Coordinates of C-alpha atoms and ligand atoms in Angstrom, one line a residue:
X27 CA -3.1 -36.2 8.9
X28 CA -4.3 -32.7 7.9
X29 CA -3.7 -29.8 10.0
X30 CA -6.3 -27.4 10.8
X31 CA -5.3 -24.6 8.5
X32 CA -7.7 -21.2 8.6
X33 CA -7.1 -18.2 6.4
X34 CA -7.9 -14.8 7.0
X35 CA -10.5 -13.7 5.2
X36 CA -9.4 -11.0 3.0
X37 CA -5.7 -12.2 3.1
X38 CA -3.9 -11.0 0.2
X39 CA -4.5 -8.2 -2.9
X40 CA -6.9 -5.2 -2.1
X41 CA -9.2 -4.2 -4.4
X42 CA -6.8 -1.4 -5.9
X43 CA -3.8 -3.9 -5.8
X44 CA -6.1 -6.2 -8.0
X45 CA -7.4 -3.9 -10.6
X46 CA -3.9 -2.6 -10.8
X47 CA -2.2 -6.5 -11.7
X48 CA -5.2 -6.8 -13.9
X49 CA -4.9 -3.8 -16.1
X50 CA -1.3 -5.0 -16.4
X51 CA -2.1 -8.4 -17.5
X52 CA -4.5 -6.9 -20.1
X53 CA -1.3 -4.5 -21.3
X54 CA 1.3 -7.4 -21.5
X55 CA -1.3 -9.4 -23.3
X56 CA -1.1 -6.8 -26.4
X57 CA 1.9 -7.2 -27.9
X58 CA 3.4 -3.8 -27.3
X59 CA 6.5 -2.5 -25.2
X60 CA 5.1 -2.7 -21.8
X61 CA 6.9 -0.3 -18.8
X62 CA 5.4 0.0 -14.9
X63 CA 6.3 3.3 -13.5
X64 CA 7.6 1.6 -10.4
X65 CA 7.2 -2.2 -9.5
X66 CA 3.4 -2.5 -9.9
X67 CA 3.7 -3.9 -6.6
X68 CA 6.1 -4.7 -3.2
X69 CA 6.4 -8.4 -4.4
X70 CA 9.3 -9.2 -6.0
X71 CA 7.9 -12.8 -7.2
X72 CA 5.0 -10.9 -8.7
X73 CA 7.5 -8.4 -10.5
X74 CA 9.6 -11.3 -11.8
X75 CA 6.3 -13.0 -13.3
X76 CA 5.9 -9.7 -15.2
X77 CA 9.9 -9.2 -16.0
X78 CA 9.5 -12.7 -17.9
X79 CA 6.2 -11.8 -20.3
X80 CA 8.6 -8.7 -21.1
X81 CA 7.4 -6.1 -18.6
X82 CA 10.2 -3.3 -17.8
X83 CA 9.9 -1.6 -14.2
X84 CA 11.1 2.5 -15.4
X85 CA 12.2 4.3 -12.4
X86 CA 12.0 8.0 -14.3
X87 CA 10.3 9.5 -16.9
X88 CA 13.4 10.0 -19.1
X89 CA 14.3 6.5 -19.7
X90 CA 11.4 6.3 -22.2
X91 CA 13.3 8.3 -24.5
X92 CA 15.7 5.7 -25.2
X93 CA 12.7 2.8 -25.6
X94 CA 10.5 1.8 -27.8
X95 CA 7.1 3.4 -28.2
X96 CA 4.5 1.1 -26.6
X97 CA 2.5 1.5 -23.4
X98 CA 3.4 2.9 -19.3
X99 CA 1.4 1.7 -16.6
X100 CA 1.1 3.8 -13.6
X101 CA 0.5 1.6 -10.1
X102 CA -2.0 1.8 -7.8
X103 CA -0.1 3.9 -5.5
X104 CA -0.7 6.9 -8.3
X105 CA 1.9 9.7 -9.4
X106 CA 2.3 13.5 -9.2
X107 CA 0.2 15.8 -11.9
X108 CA 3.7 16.5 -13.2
X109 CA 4.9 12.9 -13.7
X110 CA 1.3 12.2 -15.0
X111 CA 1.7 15.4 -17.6
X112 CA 5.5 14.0 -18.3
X113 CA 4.8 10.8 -19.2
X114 CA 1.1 11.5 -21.2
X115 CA 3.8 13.9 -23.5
X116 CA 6.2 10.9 -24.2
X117 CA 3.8 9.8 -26.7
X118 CA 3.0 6.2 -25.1
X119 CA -0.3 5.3 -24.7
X120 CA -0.8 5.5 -20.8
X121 CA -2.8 2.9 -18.6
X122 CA -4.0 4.9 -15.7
X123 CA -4.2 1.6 -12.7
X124 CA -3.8 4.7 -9.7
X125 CA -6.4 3.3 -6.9
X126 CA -9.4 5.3 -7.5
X127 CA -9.4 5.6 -3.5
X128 CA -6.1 7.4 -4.0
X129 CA -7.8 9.3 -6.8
X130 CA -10.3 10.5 -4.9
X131 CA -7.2 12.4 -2.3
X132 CA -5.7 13.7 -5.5
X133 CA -9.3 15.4 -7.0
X134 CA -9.8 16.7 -3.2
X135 CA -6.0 18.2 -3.0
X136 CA -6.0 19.3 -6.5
X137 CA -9.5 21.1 -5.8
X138 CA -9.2 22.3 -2.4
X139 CA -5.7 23.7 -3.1
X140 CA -7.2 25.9 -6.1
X141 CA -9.6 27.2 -3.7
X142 CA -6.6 28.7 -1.7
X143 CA -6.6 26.1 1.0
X144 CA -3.7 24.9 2.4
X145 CA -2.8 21.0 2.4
X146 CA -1.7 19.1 5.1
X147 CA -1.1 15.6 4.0
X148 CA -0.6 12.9 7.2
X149 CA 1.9 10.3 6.3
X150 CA 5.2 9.1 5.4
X151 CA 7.1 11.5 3.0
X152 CA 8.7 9.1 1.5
X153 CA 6.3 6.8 0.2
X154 CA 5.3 7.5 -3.5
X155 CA 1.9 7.6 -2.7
X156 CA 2.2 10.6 -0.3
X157 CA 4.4 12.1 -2.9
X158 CA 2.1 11.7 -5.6
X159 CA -0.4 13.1 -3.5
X160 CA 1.9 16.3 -2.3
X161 CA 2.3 16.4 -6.5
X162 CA -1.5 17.5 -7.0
X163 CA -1.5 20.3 -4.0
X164 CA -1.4 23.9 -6.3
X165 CA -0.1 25.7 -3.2
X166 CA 1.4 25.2 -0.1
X167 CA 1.5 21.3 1.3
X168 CA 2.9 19.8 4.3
X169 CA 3.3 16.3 5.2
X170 CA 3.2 15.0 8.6
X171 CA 4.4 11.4 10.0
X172 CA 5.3 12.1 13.9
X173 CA 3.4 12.6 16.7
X174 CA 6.4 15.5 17.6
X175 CA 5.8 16.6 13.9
X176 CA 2.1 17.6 15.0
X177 CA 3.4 19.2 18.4
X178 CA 5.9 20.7 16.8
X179 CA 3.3 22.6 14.3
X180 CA 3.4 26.1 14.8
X181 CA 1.9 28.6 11.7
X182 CA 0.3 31.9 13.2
X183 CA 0.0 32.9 9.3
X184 CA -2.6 30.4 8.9
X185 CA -5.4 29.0 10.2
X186 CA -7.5 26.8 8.1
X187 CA -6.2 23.5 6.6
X188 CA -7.2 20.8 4.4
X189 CA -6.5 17.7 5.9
X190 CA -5.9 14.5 3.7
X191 CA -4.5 11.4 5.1
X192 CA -2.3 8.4 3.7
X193 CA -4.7 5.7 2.4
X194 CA -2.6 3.2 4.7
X195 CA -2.2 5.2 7.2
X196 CA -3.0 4.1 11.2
X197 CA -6.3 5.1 12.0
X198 CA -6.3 6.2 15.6
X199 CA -3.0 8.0 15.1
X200 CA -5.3 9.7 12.6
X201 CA -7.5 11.2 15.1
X202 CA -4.6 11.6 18.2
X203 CA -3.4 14.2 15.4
X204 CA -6.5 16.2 14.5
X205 CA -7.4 16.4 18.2
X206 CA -3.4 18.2 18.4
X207 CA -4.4 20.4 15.5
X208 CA -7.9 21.3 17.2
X209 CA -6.1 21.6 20.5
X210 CA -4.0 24.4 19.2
X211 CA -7.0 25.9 17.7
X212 CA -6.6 25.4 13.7
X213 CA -9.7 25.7 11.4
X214 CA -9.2 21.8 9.9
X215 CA -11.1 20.6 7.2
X216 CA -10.8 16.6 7.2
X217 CA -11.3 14.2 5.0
X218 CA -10.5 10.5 6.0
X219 CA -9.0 9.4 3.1
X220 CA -7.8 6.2 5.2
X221 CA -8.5 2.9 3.3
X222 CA -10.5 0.2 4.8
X223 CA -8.7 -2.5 3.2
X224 CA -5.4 -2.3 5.5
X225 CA -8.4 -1.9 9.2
X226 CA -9.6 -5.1 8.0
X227 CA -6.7 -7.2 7.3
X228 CA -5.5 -6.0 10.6
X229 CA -8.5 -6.9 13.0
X230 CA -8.7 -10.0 10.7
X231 CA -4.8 -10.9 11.4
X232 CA -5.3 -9.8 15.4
X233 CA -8.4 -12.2 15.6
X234 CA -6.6 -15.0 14.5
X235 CA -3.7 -15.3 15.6
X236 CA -5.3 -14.9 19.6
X237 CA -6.7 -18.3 18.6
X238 CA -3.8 -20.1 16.4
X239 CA -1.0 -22.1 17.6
X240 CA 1.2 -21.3 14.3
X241 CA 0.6 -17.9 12.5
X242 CA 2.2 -17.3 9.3
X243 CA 2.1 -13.9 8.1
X244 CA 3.0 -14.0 3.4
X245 CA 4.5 -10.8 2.4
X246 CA 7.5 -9.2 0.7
X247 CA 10.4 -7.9 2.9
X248 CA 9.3 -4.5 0.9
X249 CA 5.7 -4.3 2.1
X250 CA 5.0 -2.3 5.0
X251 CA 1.4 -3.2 5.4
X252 CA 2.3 -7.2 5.3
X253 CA 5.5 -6.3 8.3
X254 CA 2.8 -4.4 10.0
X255 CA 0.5 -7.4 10.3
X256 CA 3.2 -9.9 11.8
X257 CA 3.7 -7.2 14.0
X258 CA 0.4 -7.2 15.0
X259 CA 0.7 -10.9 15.1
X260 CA 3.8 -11.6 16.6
X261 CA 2.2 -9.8 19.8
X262 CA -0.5 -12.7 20.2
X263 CA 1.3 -15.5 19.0
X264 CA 4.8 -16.5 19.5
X265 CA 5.3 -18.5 16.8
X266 CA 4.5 -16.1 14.2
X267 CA 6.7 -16.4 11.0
X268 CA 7.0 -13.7 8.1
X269 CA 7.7 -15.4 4.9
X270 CA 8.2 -14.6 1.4
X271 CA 6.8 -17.9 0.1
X272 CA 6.7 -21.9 0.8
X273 CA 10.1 -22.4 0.7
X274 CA 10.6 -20.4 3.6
X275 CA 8.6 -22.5 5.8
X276 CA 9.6 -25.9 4.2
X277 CA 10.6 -28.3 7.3
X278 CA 11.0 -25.6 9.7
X279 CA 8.1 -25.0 11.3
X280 CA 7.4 -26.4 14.6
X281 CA 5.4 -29.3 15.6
X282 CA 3.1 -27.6 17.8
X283 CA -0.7 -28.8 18.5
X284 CA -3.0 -26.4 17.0
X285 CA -4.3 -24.4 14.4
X286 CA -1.8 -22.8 11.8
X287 CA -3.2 -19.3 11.0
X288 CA -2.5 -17.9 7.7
X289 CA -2.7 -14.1 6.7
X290 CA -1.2 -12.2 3.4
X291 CA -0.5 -8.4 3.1
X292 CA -2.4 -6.4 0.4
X293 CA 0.6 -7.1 -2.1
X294 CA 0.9 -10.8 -2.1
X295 CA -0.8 -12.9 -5.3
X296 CA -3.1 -15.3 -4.1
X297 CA -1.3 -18.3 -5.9
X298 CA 1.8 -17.6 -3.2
X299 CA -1.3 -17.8 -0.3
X300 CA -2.1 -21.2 -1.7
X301 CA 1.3 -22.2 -2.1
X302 CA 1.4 -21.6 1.8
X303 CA -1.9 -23.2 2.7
X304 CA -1.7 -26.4 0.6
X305 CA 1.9 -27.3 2.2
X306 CA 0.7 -26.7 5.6
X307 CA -2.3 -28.6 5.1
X308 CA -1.2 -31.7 3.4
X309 CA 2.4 -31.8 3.6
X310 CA 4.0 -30.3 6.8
Ligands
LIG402 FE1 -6.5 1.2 -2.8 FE2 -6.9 0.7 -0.3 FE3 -5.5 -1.0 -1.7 S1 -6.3 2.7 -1.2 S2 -4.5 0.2 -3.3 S3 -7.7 -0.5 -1.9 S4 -5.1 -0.4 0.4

């Protein structure tokens, strides 16, 4: 008997995640050295497809000394101007897959920053895209994650900012921290550079699994955005599993009457989604 099986929507790759795998495709299909500055993406399945058609993942610039000429892909998350200069002067030809949403946040820093503004950048330090974009700011920049990071603000020397925000970043904690920098009466300039692409996935996943009986969320252990949603789902549906592919799932899930709900983070390949989907449907 087949299960009722629904899908979210836009489960899986965003549109910058997409471009990105394709503009690698199009490299390894050339018959040159091919490097990703970085995993192209938080799937290790997807980096292991690439691995075998000859793709090496470069953590630093420098290890292109020691490799053959051919060509350096940067990811979607982007890089700094520096590591963009650095790797332009190795003399590989370089593919540019940066998400042209994140783009944008690097033309507005790298502008805005000339003009004598200072840059404060809301999320996590330690994501590369937040240090690519810290990487375009000409002057001062200063990154904010916390809530006590924002209260704990305090610069009588200035009073305007530029405010730029993590393309991933949460929304509404967006706003609860301009209305802290307003509170304490800063000049801000905002731009909401948040992307729609994780809003939707999360309303999508939310909506879901309120009606599914089974939700299973596909995503790397890596990918915050894919933990995020069986967070998100885990709250409405108890039996809410966060798996890596099919064989996670294989005879283990339970026989409960009801839908089984299906949602993907922005890194997962769609043939893992179907993977997923056709086992549930036919053969669980
Ligand atoms: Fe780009 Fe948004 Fe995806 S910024 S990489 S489309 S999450």
């Amino acid at each position: 008997m087949e299960r009722e099986v629904v899908v979210t929507k836009n489960a899986g790759f965003c549109f910058g995640a997409a471009r990105a795998v394709e503009l690698l495709e199009k490299a390894a299909s050339e018959g040159k050295p091919v490097y990703t500055y970085g995993p192209i993406l938080n799937n290790d399945r997807l980096v292991e497809s690439f691995t075998k058609k000859g793709v090496k993942v470069i953590e630093d610039v420098s290890e292109l000394k020691d490799l053959p000429k051919g060509i350096v892909v940067i990811r979607s998350h982007g890089v700094s101007k520096e590591v963009y200069k650095a790797l332009d002067e190795t003399g590989n030809e370089v593919i540019d897959a940066t998400c042209p949403f994140v783009k944008r946040i690097h033309k507005i820093v790298d502008e805005r920053s000339k003009n004598g503004e200072k840059i404060v950048v809301i999320g996590n330090p330690t994501h590369p895209e937040v240090k690519g974009i810290v990487g375009w700011s000409n002057s001062e920049c200063t990154v904010i994650n916390t809530m006590e990071e924002v209260e704990k603000f305090c610069r009588a020397d200035i009073k305007d900012f530029c405010i730029v925000a993590q393309t991933t970043f949460n929304s509404n904690k967006f706003q609860e921290f301009l209305d802290i920098f307003r509170k304490k009466g800063y000049n801000i300039n905002v731009m909401n550079t948040i992307c729609d692409a994780t809003r939707i996935r999360q309303t999508e996943a939310a909506e879901l699994s309120k009606k599914s009986a089974v939700m299973l969320v596909i995503g790397d252990e890596k990918s915050s955005n894919s933990r995020k949603l069986y967070d998100i789902c885990k709250a409405d549906c108890n039996h809410t599993y966060f798996i890596q592919s099919v064989e996670d799932i294989r005879g283990r899930l339970p026989v409960t009457p009801g839908p089984i709900g299906i949602t993907a983070g922005a890194s997962t390949p769609k043939y893992i989604i179907e993977e997923v989907q056709s086992y549930v449907r036919h053969d669980f």
